[in-house]
JSON list of C-alpha atoms in Angstrom, two decimals:
[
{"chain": "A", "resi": 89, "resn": "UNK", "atom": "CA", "xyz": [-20.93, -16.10, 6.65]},
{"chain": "A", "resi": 90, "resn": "UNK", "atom": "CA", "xyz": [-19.97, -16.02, 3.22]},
{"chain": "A", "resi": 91, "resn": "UNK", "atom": "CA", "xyz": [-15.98, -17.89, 4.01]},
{"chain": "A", "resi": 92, "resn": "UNK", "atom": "CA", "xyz": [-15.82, -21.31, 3.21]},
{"chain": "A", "resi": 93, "resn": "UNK", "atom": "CA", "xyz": [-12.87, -24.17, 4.02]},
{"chain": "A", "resi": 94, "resn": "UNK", "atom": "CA", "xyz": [-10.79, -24.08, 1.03]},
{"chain": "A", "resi": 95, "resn": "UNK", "atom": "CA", "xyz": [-8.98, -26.72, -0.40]},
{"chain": "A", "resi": 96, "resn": "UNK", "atom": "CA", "xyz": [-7.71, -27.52, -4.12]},
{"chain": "A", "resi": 97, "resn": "UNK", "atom": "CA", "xyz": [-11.27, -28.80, -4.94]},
{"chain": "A", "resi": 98, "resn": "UNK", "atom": "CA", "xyz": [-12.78, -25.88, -4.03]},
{"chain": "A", "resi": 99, "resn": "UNK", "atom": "CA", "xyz": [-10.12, -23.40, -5.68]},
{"chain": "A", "resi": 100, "resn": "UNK", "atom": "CA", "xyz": [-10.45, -25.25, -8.32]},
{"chain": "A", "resi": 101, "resn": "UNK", "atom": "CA", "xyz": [-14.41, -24.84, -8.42]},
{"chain": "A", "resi": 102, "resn": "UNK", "atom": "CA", "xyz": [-13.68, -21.55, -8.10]},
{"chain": "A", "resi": 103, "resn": "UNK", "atom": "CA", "xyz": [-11.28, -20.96, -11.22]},
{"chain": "A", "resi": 104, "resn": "UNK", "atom": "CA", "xyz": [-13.74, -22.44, -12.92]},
{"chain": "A", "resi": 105, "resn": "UNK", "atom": "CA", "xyz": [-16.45, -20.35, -12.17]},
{"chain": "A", "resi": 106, "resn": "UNK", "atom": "CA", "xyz": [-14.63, -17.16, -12.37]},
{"chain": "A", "resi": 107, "resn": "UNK", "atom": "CA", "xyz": [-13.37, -18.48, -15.93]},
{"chain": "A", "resi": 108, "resn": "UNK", "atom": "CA", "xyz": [-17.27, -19.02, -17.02]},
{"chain": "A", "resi": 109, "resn": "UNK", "atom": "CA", "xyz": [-17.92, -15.39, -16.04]},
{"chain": "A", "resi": 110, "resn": "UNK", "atom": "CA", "xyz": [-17.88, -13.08, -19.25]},
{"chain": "A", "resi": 111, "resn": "UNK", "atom": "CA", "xyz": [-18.09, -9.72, -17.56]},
{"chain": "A", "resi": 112, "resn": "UNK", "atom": "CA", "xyz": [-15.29, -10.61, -14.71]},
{"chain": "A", "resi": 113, "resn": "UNK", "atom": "CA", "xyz": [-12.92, -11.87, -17.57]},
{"chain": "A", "resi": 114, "resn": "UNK", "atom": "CA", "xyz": [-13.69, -8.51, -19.43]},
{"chain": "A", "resi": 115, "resn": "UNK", "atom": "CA", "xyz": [-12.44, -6.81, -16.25]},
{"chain": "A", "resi": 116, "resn": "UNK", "atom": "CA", "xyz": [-9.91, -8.45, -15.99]},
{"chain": "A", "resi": 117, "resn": "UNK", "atom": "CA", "xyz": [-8.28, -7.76, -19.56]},
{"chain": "A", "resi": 118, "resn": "UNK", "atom": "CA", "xyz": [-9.17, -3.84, -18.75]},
{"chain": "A", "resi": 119, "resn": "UNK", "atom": "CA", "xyz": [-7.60, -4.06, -16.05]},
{"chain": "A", "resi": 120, "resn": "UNK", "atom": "CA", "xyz": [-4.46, -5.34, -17.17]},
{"chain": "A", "resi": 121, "resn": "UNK", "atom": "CA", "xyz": [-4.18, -3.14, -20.11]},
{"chain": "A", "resi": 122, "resn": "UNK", "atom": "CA", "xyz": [-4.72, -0.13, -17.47]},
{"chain": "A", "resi": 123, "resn": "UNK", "atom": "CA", "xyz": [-1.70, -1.78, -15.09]},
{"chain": "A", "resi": 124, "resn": "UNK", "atom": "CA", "xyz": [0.45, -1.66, -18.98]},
{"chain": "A", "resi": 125, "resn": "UNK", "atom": "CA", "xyz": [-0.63, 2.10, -19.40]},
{"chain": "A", "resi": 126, "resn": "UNK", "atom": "CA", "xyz": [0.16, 2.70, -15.61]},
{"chain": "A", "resi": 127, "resn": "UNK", "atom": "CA", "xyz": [3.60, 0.89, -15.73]},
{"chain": "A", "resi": 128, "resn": "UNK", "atom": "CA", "xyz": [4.31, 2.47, -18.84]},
{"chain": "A", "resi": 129, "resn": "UNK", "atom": "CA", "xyz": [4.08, 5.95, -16.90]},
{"chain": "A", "resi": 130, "resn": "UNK", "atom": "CA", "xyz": [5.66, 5.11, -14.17]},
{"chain": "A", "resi": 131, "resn": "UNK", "atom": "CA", "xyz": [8.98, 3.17, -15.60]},
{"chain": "A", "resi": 132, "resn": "UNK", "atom": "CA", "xyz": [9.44, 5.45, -18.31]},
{"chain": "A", "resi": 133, "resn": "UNK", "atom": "CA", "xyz": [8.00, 9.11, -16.53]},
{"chain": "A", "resi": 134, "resn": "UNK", "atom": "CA", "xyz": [11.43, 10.18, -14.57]},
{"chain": "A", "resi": 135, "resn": "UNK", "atom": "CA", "xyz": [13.61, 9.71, -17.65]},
{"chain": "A", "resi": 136, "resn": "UNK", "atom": "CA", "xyz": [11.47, 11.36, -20.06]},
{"chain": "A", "resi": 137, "resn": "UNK", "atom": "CA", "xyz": [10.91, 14.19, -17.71]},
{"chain": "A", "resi": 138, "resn": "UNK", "atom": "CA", "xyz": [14.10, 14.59, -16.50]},
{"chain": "A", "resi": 139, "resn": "UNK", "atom": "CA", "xyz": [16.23, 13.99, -19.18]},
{"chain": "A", "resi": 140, "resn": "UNK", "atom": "CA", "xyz": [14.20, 15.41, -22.48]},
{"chain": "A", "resi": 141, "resn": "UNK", "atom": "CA", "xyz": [12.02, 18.07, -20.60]},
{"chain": "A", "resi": 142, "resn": "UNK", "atom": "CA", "xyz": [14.82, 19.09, -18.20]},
{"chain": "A", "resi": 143, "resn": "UNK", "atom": "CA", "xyz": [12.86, 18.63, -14.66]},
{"chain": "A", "resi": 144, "resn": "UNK", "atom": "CA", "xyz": [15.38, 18.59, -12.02]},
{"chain": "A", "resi": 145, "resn": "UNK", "atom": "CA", "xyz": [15.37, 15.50, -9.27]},
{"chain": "A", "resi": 146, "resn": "UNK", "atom": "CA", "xyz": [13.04, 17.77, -6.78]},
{"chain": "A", "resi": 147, "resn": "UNK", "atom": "CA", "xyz": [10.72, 19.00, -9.47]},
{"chain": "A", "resi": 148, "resn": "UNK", "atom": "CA", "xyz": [10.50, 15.34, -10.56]},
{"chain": "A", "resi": 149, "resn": "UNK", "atom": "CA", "xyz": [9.67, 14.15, -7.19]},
{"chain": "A", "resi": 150, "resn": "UNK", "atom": "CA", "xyz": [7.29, 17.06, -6.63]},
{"chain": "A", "resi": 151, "resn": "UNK", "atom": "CA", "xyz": [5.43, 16.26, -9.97]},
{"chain": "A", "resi": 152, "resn": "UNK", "atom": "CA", "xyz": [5.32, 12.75, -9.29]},
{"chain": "A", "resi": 153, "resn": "UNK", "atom": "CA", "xyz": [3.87, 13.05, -5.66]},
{"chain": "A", "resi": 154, "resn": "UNK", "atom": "CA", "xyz": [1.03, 14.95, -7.21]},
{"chain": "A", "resi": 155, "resn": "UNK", "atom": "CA", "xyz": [0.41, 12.69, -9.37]},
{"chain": "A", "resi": 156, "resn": "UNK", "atom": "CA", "xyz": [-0.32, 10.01, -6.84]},
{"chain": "A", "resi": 157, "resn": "UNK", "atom": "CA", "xyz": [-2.32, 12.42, -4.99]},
{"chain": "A", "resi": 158, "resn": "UNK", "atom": "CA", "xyz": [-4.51, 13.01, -8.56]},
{"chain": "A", "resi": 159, "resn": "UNK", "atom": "CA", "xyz": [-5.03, 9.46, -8.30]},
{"chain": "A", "resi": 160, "resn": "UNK", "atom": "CA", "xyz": [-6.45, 9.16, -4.63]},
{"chain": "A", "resi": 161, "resn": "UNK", "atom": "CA", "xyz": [-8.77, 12.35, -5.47]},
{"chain": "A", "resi": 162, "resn": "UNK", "atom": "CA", "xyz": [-9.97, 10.43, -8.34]},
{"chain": "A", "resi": 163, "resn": "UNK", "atom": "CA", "xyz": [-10.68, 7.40, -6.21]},
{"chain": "A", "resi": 164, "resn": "UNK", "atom": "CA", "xyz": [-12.11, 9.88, -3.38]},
{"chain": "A", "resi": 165, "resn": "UNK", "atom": "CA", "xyz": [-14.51, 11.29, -5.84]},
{"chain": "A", "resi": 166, "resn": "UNK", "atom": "CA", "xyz": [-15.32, 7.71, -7.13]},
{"chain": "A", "resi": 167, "resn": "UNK", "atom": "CA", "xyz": [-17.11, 7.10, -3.74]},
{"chain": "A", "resi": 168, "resn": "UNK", "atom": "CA", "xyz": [-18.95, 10.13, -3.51]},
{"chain": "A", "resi": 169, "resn": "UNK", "atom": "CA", "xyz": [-20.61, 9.89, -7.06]},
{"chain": "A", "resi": 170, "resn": "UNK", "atom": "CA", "xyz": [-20.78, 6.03, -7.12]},
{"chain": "A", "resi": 171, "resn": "UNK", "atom": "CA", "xyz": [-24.30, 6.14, -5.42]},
{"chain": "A", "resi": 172, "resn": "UNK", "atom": "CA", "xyz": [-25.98, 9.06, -7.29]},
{"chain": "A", "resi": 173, "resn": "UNK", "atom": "CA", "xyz": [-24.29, 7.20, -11.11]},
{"chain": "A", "resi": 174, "resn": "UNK", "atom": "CA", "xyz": [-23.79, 3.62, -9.65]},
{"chain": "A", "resi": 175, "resn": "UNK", "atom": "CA", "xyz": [-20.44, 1.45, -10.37]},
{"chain": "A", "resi": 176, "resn": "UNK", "atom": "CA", "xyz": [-20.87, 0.38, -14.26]},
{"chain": "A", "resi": 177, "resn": "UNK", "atom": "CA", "xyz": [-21.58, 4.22, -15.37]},
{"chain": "A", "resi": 178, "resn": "UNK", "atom": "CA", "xyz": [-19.19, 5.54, -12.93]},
{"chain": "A", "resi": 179, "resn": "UNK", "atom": "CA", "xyz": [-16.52, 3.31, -14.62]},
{"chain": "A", "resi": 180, "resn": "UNK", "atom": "CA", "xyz": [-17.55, 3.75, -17.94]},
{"chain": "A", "resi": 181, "resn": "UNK", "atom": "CA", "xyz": [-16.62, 7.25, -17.39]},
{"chain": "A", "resi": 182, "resn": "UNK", "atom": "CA", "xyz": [-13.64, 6.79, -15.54]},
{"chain": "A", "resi": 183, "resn": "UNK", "atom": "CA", "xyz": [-12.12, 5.05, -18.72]},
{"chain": "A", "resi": 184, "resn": "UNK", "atom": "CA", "xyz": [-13.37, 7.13, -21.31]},
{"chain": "A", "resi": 185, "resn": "UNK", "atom": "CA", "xyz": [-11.67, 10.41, -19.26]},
{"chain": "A", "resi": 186, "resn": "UNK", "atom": "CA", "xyz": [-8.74, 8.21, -19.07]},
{"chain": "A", "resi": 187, "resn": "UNK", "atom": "CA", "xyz": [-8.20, 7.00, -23.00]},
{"chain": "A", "resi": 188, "resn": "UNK", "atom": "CA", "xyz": [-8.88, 11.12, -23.39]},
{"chain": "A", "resi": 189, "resn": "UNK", "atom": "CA", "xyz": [-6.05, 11.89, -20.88]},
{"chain": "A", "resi": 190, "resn": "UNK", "atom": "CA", "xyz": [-3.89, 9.16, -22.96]},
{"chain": "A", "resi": 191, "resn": "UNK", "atom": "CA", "xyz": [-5.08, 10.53, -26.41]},
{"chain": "A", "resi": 192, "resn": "UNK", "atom": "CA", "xyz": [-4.61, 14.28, -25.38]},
{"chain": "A", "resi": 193, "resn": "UNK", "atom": "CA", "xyz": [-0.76, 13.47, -24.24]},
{"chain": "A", "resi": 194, "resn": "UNK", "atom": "CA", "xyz": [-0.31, 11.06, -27.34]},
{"chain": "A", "resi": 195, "resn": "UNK", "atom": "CA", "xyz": [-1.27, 14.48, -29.53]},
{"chain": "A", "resi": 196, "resn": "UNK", "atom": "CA", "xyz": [0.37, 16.67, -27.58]},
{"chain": "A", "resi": 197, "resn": "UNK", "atom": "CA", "xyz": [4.09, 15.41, -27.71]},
{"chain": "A", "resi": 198, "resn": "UNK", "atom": "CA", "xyz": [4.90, 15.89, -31.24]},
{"chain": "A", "resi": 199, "resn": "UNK", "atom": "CA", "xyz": [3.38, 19.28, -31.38]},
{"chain": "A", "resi": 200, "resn": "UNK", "atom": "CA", "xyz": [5.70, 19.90, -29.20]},
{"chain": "A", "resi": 201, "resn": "UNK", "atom": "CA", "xyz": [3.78, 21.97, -26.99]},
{"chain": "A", "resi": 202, "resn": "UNK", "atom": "CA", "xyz": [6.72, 21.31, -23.82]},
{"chain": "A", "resi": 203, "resn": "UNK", "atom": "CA", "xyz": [6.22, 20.21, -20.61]},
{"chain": "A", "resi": 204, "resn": "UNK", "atom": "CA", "xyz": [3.21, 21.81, -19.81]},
{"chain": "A", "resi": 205, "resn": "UNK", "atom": "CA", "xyz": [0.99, 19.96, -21.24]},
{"chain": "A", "resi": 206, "resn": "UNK", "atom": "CA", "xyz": [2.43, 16.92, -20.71]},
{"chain": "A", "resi": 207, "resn": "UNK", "atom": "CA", "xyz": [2.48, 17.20, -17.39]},
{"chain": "A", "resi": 208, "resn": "UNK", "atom": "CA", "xyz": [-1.44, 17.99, -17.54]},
{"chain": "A", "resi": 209, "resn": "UNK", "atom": "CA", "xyz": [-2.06, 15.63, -19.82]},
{"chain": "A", "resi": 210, "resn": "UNK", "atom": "CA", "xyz": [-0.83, 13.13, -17.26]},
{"chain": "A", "resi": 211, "resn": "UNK", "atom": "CA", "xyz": [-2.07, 14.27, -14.23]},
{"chain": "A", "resi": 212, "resn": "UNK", "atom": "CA", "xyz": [-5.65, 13.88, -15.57]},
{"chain": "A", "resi": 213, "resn": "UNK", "atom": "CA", "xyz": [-4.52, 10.46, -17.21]},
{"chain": "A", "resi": 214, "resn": "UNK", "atom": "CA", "xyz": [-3.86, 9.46, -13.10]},
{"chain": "A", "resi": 215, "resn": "UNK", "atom": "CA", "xyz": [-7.22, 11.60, -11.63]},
{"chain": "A", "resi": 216, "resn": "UNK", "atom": "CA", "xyz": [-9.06, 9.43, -14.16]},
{"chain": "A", "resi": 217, "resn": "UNK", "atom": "CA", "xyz": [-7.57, 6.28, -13.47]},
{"chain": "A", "resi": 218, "resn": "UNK", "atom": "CA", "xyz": [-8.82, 6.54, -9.79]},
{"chain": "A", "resi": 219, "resn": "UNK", "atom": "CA", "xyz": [-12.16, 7.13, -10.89]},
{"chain": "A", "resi": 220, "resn": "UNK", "atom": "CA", "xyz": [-12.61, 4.30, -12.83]},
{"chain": "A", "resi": 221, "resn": "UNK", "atom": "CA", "xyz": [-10.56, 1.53, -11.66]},
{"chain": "A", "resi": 222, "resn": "UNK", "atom": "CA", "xyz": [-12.32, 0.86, -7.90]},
{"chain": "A", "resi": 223, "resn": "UNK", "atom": "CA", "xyz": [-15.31, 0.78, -9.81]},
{"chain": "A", "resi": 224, "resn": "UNK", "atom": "CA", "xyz": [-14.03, -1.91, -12.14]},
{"chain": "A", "resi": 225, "resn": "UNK", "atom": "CA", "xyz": [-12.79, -3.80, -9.27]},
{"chain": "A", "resi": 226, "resn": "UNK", "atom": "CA", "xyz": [-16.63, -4.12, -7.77]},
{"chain": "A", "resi": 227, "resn": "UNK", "atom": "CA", "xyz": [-18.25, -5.00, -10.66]},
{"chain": "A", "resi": 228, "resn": "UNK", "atom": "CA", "xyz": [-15.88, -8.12, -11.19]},
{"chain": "A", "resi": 229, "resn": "UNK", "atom": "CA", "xyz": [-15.84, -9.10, -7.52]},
{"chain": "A", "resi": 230, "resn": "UNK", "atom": "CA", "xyz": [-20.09, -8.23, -7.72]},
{"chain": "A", "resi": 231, "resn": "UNK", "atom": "CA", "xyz": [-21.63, -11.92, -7.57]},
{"chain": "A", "resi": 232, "resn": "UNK", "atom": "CA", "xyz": [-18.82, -13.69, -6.20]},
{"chain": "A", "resi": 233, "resn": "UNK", "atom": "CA", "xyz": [-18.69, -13.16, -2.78]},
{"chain": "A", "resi": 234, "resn": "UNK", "atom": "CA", "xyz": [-18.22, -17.19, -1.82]},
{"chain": "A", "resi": 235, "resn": "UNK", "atom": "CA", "xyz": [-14.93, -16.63, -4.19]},
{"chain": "A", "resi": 236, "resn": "UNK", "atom": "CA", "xyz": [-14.26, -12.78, -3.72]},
{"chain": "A", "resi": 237, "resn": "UNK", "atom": "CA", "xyz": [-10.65, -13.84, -2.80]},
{"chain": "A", "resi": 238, "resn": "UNK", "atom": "CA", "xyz": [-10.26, -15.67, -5.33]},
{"chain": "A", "resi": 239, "resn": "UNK", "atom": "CA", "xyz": [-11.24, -13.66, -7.79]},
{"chain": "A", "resi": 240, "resn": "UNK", "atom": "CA", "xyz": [-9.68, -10.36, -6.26]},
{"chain": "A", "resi": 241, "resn": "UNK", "atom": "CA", "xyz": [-6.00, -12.47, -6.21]},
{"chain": "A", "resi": 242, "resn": "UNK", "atom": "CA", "xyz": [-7.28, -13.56, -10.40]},
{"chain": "A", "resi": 243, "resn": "UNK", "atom": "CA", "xyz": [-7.47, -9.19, -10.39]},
{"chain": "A", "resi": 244, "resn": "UNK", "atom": "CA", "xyz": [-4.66, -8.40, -8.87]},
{"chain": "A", "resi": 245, "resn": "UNK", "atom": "CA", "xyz": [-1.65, -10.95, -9.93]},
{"chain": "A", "resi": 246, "resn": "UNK", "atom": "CA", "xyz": [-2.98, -10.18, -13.98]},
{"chain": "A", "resi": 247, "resn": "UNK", "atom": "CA", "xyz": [-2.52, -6.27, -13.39]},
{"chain": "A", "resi": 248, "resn": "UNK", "atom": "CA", "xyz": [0.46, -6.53, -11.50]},
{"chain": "A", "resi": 249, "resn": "UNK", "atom": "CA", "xyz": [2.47, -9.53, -14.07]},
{"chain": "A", "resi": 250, "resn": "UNK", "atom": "CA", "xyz": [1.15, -7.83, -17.22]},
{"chain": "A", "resi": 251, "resn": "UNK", "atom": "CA", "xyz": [1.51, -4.55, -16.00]},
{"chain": "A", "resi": 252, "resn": "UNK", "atom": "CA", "xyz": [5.38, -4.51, -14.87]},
{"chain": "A", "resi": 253, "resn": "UNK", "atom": "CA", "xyz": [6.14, -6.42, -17.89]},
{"chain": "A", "resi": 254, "resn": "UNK", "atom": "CA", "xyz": [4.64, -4.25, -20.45]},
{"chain": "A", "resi": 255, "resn": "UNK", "atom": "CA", "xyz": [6.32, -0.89, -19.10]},
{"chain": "A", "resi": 256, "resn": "UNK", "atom": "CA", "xyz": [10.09, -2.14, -19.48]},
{"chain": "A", "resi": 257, "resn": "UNK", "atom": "CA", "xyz": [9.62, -4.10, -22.60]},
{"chain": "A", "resi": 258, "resn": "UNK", "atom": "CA", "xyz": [8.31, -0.83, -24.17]},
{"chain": "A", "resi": 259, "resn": "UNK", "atom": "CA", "xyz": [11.03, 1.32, -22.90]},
{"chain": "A", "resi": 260, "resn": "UNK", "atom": "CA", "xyz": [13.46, -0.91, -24.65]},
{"chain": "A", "resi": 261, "resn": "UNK", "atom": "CA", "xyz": [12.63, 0.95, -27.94]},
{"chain": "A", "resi": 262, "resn": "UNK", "atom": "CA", "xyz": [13.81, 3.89, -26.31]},
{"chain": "A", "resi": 263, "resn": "UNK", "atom": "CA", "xyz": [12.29, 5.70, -23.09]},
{"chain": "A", "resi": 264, "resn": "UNK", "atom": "CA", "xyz": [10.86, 9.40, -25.08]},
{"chain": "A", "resi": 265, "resn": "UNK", "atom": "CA", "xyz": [8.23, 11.12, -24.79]},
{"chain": "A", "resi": 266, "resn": "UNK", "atom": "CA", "xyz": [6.84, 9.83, -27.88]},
{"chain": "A", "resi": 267, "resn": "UNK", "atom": "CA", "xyz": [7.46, 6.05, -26.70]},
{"chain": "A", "resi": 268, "resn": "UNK", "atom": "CA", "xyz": [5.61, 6.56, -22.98]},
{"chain": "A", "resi": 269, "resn": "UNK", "atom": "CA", "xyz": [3.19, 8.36, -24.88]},
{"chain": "A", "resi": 270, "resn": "UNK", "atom": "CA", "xyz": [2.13, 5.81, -27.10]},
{"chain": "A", "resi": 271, "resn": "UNK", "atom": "CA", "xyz": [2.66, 3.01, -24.79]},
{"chain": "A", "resi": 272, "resn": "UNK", "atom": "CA", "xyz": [-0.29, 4.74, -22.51]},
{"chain": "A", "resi": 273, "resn": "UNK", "atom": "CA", "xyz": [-2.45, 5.64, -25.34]},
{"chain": "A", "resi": 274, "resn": "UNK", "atom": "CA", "xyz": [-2.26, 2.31, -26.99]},
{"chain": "A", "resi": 275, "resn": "UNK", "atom": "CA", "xyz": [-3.55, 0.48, -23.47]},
{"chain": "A", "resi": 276, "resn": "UNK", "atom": "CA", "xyz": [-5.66, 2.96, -22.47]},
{"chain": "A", "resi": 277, "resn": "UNK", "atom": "CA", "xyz": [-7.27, 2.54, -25.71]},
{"chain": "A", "resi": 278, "resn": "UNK", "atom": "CA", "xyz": [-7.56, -1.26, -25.23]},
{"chain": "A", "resi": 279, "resn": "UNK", "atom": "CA", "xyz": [-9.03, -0.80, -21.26]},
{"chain": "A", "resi": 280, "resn": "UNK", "atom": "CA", "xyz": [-11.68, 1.72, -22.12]},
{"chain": "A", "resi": 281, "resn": "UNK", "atom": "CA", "xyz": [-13.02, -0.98, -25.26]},
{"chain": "A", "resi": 282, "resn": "UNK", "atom": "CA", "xyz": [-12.99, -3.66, -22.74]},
{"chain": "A", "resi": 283, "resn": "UNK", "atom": "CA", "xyz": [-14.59, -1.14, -20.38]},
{"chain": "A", "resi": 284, "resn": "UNK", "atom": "CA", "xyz": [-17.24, -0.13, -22.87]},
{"chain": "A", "resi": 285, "resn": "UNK", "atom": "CA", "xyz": [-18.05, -3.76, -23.57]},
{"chain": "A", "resi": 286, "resn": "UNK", "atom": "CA", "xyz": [-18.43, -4.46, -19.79]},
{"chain": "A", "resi": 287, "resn": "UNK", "atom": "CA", "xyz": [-20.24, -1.37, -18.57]},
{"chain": "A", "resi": 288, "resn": "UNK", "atom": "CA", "xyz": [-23.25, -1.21, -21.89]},
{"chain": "A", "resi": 289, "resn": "UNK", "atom": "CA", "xyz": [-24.68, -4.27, -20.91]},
{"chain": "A", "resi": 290, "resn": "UNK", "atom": "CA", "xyz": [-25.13, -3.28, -17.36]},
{"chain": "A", "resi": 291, "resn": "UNK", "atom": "CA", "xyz": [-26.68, 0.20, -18.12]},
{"chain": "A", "resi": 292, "resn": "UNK", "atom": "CA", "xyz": [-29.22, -1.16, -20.36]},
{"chain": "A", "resi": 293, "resn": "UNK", "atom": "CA", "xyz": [-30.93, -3.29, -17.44]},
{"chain": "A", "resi": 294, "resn": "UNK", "atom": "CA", "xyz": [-30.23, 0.24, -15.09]},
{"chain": "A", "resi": 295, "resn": "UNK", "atom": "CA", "xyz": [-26.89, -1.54, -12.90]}
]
């Protein structure tokens, strides 16, 4: 099989490796600028729909558990179209959708348009986000499958510091619409560069 002994050495060897690995470090900066946009949503979401678009705790709740279920039927849709449009172009598309979802709710708060659309605007920012991040995920892991932990633990503990760090330090400037708006846009902006620079390479050689 593909498992191997361990060891410092050999986590070492694999750091390395991962660290030589253009495309996987790419990924890995998308993906922690999605975890910021993500983080941003969800630390600053209940007060700026509670307290300046007047949802009540059950609406709240209501909203946010669609939400989550937006996200699975992105991912759900993911794995039906990943074998007709294959990972790279299936991700490249999952980010672009999602920097539109983040653009469409930065322009739509100062209009002033209400809750509406912000609540649209977000629930296609999380339907995108499961399209495009599991495909993200298996193009960095594709070609290391002697380090696939490794570099799946590299993945995961950069989303998940940058992320939760990101979301509160931004809310210190004050948790508004206009704030969690901007905080989104701004790192969905920097994931879908990082995710155009990964997936273009891949589609010209048909990956």
């Amino acid at each position: 099989g593909l498992r191997h002994g361990g060891g410092l050495r050999r986590t070492a060897a694999d750091f390395r490796a991962l660290s030589r690995d253009g495309l996987f470090l790419v990924i890995v900066v998308a993906a922690a600028a999605g975890g910021a946009a993500f983080f941003g949503y969800l630390s600053m979401s209940s007060f700026v729909l509670q307290d300046e678009f007047g949802l009540s705790p059950q609406q709240f709740s209501l909203f946010f558990a669609l939400n989550a279920l937006a996200n699975l039927a992105g991912a759900q849709l993911s794995r039906v179209l990943v074998r007709r449009l294959g990972p790279a172009r299936l991700y490249l598309i999952g980010q672009v959708a999602t920097v539109a979802a983040a653009l469409l709710l930065l322009a739509w708060v100062p209009l002033g348009w209400g809750v509406a659309g912000v609540l649209t605007a977000l629930a296609c920012f999380l339907f995108a986000s499961g399209v495009g991040g599991p495909n993200g995920t298996a193009l960095a892991l594709n070609g290391h499958g002697m380090r696939a932990g490794t570099a799946a633990a590299v993945l995961g503990t950069v989303t998940f510091t940058v992320g939760p760090i990101v979301g509160p330090v931004a809310a210190l400037g004050g948790t508004t619409a206009l704030s969690m708006a901007l905080t989104i846009a701004i790192a969905a902006t920097i994931a879908g560069a990082c995710a155009f620079s990964a997936a273009r390479p891949l589609l010209a050689v048909g990956r």
